[in-house]
Coordinates of C-alpha atoms and ligand atoms in Angstrom, one line a residue:
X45 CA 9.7 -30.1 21.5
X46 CA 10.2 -28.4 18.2
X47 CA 7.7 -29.1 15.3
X48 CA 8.3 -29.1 11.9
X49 CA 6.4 -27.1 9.0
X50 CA 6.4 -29.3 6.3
X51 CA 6.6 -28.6 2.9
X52 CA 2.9 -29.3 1.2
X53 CA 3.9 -30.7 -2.1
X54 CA 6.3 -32.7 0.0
X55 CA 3.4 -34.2 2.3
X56 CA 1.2 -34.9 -1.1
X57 CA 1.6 -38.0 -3.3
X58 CA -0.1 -37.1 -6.8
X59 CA -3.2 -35.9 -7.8
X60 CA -5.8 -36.8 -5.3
X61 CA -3.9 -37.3 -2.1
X62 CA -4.6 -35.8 0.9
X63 CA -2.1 -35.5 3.5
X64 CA -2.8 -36.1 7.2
X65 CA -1.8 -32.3 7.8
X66 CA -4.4 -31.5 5.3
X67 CA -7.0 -33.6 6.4
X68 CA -6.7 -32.0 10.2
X69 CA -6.2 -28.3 8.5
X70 CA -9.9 -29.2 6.9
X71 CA -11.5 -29.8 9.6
X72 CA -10.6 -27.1 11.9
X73 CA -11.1 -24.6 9.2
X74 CA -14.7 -26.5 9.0
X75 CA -14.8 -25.7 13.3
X76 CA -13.2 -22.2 13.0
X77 CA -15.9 -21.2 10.6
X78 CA -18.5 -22.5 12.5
X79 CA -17.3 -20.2 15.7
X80 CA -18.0 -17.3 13.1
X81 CA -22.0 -16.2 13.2
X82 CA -23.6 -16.9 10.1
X83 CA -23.8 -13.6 9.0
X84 CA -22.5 -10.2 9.8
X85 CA -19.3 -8.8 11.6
X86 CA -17.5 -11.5 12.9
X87 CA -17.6 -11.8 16.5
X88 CA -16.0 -14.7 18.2
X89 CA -12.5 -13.8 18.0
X90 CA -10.8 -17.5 17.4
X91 CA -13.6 -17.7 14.4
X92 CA -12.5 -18.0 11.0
X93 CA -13.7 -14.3 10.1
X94 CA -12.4 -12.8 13.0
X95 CA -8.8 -14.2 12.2
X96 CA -9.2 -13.2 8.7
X97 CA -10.0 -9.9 9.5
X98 CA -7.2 -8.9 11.8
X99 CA -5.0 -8.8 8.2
X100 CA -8.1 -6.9 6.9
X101 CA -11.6 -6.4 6.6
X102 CA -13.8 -4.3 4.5
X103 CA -16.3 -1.7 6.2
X104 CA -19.3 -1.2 4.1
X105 CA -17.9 1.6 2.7
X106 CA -15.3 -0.7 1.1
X107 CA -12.5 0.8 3.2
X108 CA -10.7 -1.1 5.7
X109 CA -12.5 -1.2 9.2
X110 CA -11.0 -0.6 11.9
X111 CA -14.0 -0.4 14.3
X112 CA -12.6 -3.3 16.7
X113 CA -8.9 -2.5 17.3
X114 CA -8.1 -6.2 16.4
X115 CA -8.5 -5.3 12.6
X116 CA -7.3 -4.6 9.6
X117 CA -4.1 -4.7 11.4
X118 CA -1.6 -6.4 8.5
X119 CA 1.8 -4.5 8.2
X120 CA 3.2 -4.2 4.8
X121 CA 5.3 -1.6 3.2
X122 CA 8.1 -1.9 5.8
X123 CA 10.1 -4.0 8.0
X124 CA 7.3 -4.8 10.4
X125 CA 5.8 -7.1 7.5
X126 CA 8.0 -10.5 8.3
X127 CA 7.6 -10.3 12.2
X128 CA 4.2 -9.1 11.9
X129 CA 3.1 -12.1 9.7
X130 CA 5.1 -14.7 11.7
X131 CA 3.2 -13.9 14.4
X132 CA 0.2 -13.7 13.1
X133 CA 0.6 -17.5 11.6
X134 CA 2.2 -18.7 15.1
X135 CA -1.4 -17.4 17.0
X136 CA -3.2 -19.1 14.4
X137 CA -1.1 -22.1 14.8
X138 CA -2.2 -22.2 18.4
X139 CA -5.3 -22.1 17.7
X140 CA -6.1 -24.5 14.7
X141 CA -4.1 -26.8 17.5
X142 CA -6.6 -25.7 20.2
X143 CA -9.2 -26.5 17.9
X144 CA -7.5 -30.2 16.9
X145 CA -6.8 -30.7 20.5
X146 CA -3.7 -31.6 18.9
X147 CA -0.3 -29.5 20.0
X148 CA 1.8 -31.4 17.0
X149 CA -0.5 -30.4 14.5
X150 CA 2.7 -27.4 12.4
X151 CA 1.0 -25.5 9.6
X152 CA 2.5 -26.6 6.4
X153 CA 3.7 -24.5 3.7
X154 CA 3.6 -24.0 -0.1
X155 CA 6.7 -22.8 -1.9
X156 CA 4.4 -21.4 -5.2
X157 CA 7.7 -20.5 -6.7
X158 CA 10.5 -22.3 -6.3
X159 CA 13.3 -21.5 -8.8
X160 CA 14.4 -25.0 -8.6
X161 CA 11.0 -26.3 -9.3
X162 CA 8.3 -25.4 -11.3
X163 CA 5.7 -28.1 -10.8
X164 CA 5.3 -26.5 -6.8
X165 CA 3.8 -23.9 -8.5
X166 CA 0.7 -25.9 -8.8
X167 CA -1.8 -25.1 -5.9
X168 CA -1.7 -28.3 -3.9
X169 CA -4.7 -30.8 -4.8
X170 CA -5.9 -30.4 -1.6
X171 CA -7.7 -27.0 -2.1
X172 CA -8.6 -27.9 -5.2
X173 CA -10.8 -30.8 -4.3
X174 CA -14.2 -29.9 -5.3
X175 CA -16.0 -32.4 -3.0
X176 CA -19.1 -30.8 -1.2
X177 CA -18.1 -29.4 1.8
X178 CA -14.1 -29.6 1.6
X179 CA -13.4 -26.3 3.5
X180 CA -10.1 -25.9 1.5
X181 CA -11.7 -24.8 -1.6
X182 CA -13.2 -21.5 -2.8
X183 CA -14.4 -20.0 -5.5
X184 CA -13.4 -16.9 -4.4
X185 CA -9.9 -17.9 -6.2
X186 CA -8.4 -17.7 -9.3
X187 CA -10.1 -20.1 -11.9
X188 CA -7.0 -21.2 -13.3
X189 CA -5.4 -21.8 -9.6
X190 CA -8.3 -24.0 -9.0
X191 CA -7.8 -26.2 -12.0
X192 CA -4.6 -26.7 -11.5
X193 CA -2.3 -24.5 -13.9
X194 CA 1.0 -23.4 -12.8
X195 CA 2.1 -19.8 -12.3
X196 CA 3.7 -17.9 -14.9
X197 CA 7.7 -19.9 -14.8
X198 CA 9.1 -16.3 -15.4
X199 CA 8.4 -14.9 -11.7
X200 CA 10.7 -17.2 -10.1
X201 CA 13.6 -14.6 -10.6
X202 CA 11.9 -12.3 -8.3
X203 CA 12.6 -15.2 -5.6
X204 CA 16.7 -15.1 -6.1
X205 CA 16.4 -11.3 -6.5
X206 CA 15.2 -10.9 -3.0
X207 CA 17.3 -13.6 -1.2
X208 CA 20.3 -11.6 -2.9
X209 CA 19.7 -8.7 -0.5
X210 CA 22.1 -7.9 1.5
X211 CA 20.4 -6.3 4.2
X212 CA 17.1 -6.6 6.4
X213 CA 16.0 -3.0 6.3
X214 CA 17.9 0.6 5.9
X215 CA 16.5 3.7 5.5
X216 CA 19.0 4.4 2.5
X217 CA 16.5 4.1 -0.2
X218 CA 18.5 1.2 -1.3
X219 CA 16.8 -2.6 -2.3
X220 CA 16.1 -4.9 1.1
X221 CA 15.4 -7.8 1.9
X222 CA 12.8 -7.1 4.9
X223 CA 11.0 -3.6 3.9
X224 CA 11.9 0.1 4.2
X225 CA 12.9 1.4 7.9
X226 CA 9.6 3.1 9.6
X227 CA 9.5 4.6 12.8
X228 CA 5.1 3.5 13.5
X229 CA 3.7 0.4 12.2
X230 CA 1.7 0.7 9.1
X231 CA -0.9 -1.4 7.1
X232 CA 0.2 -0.1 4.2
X233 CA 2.0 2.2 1.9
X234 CA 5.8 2.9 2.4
X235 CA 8.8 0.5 1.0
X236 CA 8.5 -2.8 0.4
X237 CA 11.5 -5.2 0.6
X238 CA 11.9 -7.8 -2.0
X239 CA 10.6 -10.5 -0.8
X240 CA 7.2 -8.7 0.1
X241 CA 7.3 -7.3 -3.1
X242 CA 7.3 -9.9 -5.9
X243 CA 6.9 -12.8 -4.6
X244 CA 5.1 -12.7 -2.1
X245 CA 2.5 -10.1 -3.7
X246 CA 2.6 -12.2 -7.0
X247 CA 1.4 -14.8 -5.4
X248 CA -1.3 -13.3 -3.7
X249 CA -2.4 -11.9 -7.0
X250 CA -2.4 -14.5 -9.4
X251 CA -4.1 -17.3 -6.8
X252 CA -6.6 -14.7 -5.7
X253 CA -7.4 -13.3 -9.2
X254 CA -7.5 -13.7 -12.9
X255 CA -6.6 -12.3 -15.5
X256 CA -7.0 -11.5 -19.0
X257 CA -4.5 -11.8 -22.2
X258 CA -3.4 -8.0 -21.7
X259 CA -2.8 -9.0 -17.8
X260 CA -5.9 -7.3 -16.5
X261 CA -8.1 -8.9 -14.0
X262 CA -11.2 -9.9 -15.1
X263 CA -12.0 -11.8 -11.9
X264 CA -11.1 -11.0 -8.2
X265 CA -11.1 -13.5 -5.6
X266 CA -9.8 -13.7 -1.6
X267 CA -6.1 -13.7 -1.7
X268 CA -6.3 -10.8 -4.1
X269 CA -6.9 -8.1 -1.8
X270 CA -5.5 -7.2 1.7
X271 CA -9.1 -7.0 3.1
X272 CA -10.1 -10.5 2.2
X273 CA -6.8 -12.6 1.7
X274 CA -6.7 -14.4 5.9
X275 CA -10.6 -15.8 4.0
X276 CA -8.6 -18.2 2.1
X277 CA -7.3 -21.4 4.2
X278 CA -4.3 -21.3 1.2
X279 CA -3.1 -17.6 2.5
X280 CA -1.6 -19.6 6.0
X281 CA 0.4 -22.0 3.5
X282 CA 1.4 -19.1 1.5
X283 CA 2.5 -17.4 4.5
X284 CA 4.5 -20.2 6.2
X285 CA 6.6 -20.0 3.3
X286 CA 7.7 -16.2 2.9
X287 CA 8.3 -16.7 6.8
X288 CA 10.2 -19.5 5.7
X289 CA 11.9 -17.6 3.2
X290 CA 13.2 -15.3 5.9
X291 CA 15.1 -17.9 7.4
X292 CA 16.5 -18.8 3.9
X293 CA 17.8 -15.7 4.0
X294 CA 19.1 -15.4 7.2
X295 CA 20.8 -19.0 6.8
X296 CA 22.6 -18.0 3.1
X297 CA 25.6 -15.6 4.3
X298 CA 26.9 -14.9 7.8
X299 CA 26.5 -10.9 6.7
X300 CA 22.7 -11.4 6.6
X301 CA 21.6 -10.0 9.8
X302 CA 18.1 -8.8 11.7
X303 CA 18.1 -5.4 12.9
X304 CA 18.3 -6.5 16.2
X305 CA 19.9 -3.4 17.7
X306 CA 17.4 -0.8 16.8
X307 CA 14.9 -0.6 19.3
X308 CA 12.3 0.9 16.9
X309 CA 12.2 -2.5 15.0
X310 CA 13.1 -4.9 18.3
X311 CA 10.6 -3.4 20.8
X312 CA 7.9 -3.0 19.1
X313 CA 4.7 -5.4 20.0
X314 CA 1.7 -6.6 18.4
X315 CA -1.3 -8.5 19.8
X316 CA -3.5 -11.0 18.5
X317 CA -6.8 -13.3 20.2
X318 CA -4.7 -16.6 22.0
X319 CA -6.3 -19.8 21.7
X320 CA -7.5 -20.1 25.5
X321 CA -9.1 -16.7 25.1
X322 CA -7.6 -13.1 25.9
X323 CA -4.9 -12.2 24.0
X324 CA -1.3 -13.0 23.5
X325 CA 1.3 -9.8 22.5
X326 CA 5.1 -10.9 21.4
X327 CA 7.4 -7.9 20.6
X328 CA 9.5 -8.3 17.4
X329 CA 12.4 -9.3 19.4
X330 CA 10.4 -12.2 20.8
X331 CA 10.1 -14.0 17.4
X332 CA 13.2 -13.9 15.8
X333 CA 14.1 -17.3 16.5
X334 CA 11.6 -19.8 15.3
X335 CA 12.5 -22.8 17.5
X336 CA 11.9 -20.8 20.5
X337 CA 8.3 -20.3 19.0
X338 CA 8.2 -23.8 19.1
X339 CA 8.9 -24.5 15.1
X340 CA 11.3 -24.8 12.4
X341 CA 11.4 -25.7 8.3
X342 CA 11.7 -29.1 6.7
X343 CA 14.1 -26.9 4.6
X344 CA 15.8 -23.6 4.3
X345 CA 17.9 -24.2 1.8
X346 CA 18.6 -21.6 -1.1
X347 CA 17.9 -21.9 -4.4
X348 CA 20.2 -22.5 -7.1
X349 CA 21.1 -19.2 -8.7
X350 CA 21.2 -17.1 -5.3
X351 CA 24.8 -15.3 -5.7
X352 CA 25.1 -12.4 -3.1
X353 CA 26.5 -9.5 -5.1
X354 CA 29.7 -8.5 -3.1
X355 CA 29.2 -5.1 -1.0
X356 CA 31.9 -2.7 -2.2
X357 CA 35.2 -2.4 -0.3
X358 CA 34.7 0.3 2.4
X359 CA 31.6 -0.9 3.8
X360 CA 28.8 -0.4 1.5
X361 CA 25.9 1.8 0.5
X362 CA 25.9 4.6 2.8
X363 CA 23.4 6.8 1.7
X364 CA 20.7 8.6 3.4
X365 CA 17.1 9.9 2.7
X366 CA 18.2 13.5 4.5
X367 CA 15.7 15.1 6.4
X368 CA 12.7 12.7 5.4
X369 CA 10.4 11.8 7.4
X370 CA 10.2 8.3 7.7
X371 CA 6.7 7.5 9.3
X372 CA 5.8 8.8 5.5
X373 CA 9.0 8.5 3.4
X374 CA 7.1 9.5 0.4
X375 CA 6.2 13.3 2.0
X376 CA 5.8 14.9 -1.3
X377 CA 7.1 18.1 0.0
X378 CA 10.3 16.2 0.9
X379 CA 10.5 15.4 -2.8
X380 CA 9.9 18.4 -4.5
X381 CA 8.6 17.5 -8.0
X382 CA 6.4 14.7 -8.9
X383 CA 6.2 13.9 -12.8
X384 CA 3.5 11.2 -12.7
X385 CA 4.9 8.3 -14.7
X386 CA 2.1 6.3 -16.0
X387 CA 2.8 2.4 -15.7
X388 CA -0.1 1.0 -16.8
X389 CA 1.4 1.0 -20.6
X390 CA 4.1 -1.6 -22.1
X391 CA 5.4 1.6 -24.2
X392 CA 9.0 2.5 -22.3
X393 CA 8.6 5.6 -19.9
X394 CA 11.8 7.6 -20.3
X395 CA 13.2 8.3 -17.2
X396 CA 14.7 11.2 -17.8
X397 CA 16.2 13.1 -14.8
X398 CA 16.6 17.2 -15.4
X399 CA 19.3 17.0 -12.5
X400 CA 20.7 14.3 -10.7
X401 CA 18.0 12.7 -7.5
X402 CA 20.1 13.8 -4.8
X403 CA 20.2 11.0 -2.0
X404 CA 22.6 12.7 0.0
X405 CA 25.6 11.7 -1.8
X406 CA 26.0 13.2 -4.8
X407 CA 23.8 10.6 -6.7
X408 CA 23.3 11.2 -10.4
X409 CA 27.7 10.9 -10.7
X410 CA 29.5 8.8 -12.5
X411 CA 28.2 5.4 -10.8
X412 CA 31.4 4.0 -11.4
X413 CA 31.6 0.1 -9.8
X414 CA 29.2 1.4 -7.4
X415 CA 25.4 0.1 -7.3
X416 CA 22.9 1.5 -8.6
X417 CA 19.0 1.1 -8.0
X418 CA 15.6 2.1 -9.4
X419 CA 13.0 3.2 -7.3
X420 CA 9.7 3.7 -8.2
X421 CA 7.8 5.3 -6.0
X422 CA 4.2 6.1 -4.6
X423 CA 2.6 3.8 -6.9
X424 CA -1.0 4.4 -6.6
X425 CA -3.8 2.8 -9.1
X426 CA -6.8 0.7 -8.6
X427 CA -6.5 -2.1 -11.3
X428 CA -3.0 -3.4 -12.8
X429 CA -2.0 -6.7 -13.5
X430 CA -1.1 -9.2 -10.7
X431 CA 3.1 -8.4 -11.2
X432 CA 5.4 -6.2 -13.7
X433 CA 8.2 -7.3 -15.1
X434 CA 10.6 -4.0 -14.9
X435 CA 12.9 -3.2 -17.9
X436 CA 15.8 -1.2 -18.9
X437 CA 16.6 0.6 -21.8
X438 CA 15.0 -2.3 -24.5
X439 CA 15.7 -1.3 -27.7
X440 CA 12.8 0.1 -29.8
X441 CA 10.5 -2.3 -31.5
X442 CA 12.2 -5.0 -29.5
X443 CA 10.0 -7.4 -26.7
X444 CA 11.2 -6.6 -23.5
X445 CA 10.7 -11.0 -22.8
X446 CA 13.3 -11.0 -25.3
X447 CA 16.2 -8.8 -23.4
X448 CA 16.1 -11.0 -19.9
X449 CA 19.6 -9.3 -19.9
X450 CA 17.6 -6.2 -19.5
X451 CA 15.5 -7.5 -16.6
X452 CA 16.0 -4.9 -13.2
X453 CA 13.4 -7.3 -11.8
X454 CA 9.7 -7.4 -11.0
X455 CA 6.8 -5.1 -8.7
X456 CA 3.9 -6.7 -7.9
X457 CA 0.9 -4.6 -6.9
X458 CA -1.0 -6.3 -4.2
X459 CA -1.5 -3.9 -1.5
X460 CA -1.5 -1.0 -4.3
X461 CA -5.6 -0.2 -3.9
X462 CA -5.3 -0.3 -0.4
X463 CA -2.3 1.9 -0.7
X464 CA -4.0 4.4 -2.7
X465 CA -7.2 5.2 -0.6
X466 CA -7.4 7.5 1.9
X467 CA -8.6 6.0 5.9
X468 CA -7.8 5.5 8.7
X469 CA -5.0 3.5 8.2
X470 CA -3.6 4.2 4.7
X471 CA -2.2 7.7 3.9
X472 CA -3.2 7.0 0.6
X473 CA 0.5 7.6 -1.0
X474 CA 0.9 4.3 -2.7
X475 CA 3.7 1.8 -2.3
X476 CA 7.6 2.1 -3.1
X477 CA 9.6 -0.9 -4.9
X478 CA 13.1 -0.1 -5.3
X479 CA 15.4 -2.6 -7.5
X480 CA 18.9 -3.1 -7.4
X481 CA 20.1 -2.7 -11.0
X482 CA 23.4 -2.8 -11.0
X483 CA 23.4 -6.0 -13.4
X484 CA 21.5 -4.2 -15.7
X485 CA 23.8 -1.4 -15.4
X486 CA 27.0 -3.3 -16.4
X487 CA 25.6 -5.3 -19.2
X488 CA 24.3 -1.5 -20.4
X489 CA 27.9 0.2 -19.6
X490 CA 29.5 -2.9 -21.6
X491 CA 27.8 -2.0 -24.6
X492 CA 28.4 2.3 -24.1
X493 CA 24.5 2.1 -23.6
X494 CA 24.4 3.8 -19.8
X495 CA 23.6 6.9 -18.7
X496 CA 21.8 7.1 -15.2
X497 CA 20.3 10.6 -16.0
X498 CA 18.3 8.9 -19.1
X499 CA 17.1 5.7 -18.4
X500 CA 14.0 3.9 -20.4
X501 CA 11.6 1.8 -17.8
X502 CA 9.3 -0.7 -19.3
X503 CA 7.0 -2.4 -17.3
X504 CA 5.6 -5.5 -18.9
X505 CA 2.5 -7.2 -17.2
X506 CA 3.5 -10.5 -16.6
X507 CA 0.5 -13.1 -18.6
X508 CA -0.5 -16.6 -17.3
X509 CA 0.2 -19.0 -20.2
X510 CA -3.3 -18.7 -22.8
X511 CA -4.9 -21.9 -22.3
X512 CA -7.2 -24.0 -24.4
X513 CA -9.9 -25.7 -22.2
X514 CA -13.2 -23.5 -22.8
X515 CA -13.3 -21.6 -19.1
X516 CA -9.7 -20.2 -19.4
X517 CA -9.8 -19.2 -22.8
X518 CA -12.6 -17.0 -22.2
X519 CA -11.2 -15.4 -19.2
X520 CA -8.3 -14.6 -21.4
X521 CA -10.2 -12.6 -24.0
X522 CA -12.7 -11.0 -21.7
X523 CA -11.9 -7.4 -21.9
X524 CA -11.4 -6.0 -18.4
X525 CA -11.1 -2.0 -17.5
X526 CA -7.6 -0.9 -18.7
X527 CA -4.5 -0.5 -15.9
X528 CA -4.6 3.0 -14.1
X529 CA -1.2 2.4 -12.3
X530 CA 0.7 5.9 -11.9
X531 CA 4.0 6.4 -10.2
X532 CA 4.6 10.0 -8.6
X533 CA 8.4 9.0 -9.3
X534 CA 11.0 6.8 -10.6
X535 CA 14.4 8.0 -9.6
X536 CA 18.0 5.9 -10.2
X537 CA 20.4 5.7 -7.6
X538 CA 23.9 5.3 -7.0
X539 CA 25.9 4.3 -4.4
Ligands
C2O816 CU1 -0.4 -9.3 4.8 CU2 0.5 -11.8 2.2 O1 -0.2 -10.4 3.2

């Protein structure tokens, strides 16, 4: 029989109300935790730490341990992320059922940013019940989550950006929906895809953090960082529905397609701790179809506002990273110079390219109706704001909020600290967002204003609403240590 994940804010009925879902969800979390020992490394693998920290755990050097092969296992920066999390939340499905002794218990999820619907924004009352004991709240969350204000409206762009993708993965250097092509599994570092990128890692940020009036964090909490984020029970919901999302995506136009036939993606297994004990290992092939997993949505529906862009006659972007090596696409000696664009300020960085980034096909030429892309690449930093709004050319003295025209999109930077350290399992190159800004690029040509060897990049931190109960307006002025995010490059790309 198939279940159905629900949609939370679809199960809840005001302020206060606690859907059966919910009320089971609490008390396994209440059991899984109590597998865990009270202190120390987790040991019991179906426990609640254990489970967290197979996406990540901290060793006490603050890296990400890696002393049971279980852990810190999360893949991000590449098109293992979406099968790796679906599996993930379908073993921990089996066992919060396990646990329930209830097989038709689905894990609900939360769609934080729906462009049709602002109000979902709200974390679900549920988690942000403060009764003793309620196993779906933390403190180790954003403040303003917790009380109940909405994300920032503006992100929910970042949600039609990446369902207008038109493909899964390519190693072309070109936007995706599912993450950059990599030949090894990684935990992090590499390219994101969209959906991964903003918002997804938006999320993560601004539940699991907060953050002050210049968009700093003053406050770090669970979902904020890889090595913490399985802690908090709302990660799961947040999960169900970027695996959701995929199916969105895969449902919106007969051209969106898996990468079924490339064995590198398809063949590749993971394992994780089964519910009866032992393990259970899927290969990426073996999830691609949720009903034979034994689930499917409430909805996959699109959004209003998703309009593919049309892939040019005579096939589409063919271009190709040469010669890279893509178990680490951002090999600086593949790359020759890196100028070190600092992010971290609202002032524009001028872009300005001494000869045209050669892709392989003559990039840098008259882009023509072709598309063209930024890339910004090997971000590395260790405090930024949750997400950056990314714009072109705004006129001096202007606001960037005022030129949405001018919007190429938005990066978020979970995943960057992990990114930029050096372990066992990070490479320490920082992450790679690419945009497609062909948009941008017309409205620019239209007004004579384009020129893809000179481009002016603004990245404007994207601020929760100031608020004017006590708590949240002195988060908002606390001063926090200013954003060190560097790029080693931002590069423009035609097709
Ligand atoms: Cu592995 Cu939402 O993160």
């Amino acid at each position: 029989m198939t279940r159905t994940r629900m949609d939370v804010w679809n199960l809840t009925h005001g302020e206060g109300d606690w859907p059966d879902a919910l009320v089971a969800y609490e008390r396994a979390v209440g059991l899984l935790r109590g597998l865990d020992p009270p202190t120390g490394q987790p040991v019991e693998p179906r426990g609640w730490r254990f489970l967290a920290a197979i996406h990540g755990i901290a060793n006490a050097a603050g890296d990400a341990d890696t002393s049971n092969p279980m852990w810190s296992n999360c893949q991000h920066g590449s098109w293992f992320f979406l099968p790796w999390h679906r599996m993930y939340l379908a073993a921990f499905e089996l066992i919060v059922q396990d646990v329930l002794d209830d097989d038709g218990w689905s894990l609900p999820y939360w769609y934080a940013l729906d462009p049709d619907d602002p109000a979902t924004s709200i974390l679900p009352p549920a988690f942000r019940d403060i009764a003793a004991g309620n196993d779906l709240h933390t403190t180790n969350r954003s403040f303003r989550a917790n009380r109940g204000d909405p994300l920032p409206g503006g992100l929910a762009p970042s949600v039609t950006d990446a369902l207008n993708a038109d493909v899964f993965s390519t190693p072309a250097g070109t936007t995706t929906f599912g993450g950059g092509e990599r030949s090894t599994p990684s935990f992090s570092g590499g390219e994101r895809g969209l959906l991964e990128d903003a918002p997804h890692g938006a999320v993560h940020g601004l539940v699991g953090n907060d953050y002050n009036q210049a968009g700093e964090p003053v406050r770090r909490g669970w979902m904020g960082s890889f090595l913490t984020a399985g802690l908090d029970p709302v990660f799961w919901l947040h999960h169900a529905n970027i695996d959701r999302m995929w199916q969105v995506w895969l449902d919106l136009d007969p051209a969106n397609l898996n990468p079924t036939g490339d064995p590198a993606w398809f063949d590749t297994e993971f394992s994780f701790p089964a519910a009866t004990g032992g393990d259970v290992t899927w290969s990426v092939g073996e999830v691609l179809d949720t009903v034979a997993l034994g689930y499917e949505y409430e909805k996959t529906t699109a959004p209003r506002g998703v309009a593919p862009m049309p892939v040019p006659a005579g096939g589409g972007p063919d271009i190709g990273l040469g010669g890279v090596d893509m178990t680490n696409p951002l090999a600086p000696q593949t790359l020759g110079a890196t100028p070190d664009v600092a992010l971290s300020s609202t002032q524009p960085v001028p872009v300005e390219l001494d000869q045209p980034v050669d892709f392989g096909l003559g990039a840098g030429a008259d882009a023509g109706d072709g598309r063209v892309f930024l890339r910004i690449e090997g971000i590395t930093g260790t405090i930024g704001a949750a997400v950056y709004d990314v714009y072109l050319n705004v006129p001096s003295g202007d606001s960037p909020s005022d030129h949405p025209e001018l919007r190429a999109g938005s990066v978020s930077t979970f995943g960057m600290i992990e990114a930029s350290m050096s372990d066992d399992v990070h490479d320490g190159s920082g992450i790679t967002s690419v945009l497609d800004i062909t948009r941008v690029r017309d409205v620019l040509a239209n007004e004579g204003q384009w020129d893809p060897n000179r481009v002016n990049v603004t990245f404007e931190p994207v601020i929760p609403e100031p608020v004017d109960y006590q708590e949240g307006a002195e988060l908002d002025s606390m001063a926090a240590i200013p954003a060190d995010l560097r790029a080693a490059r931002v590069a423009v790309v035609t097709t």
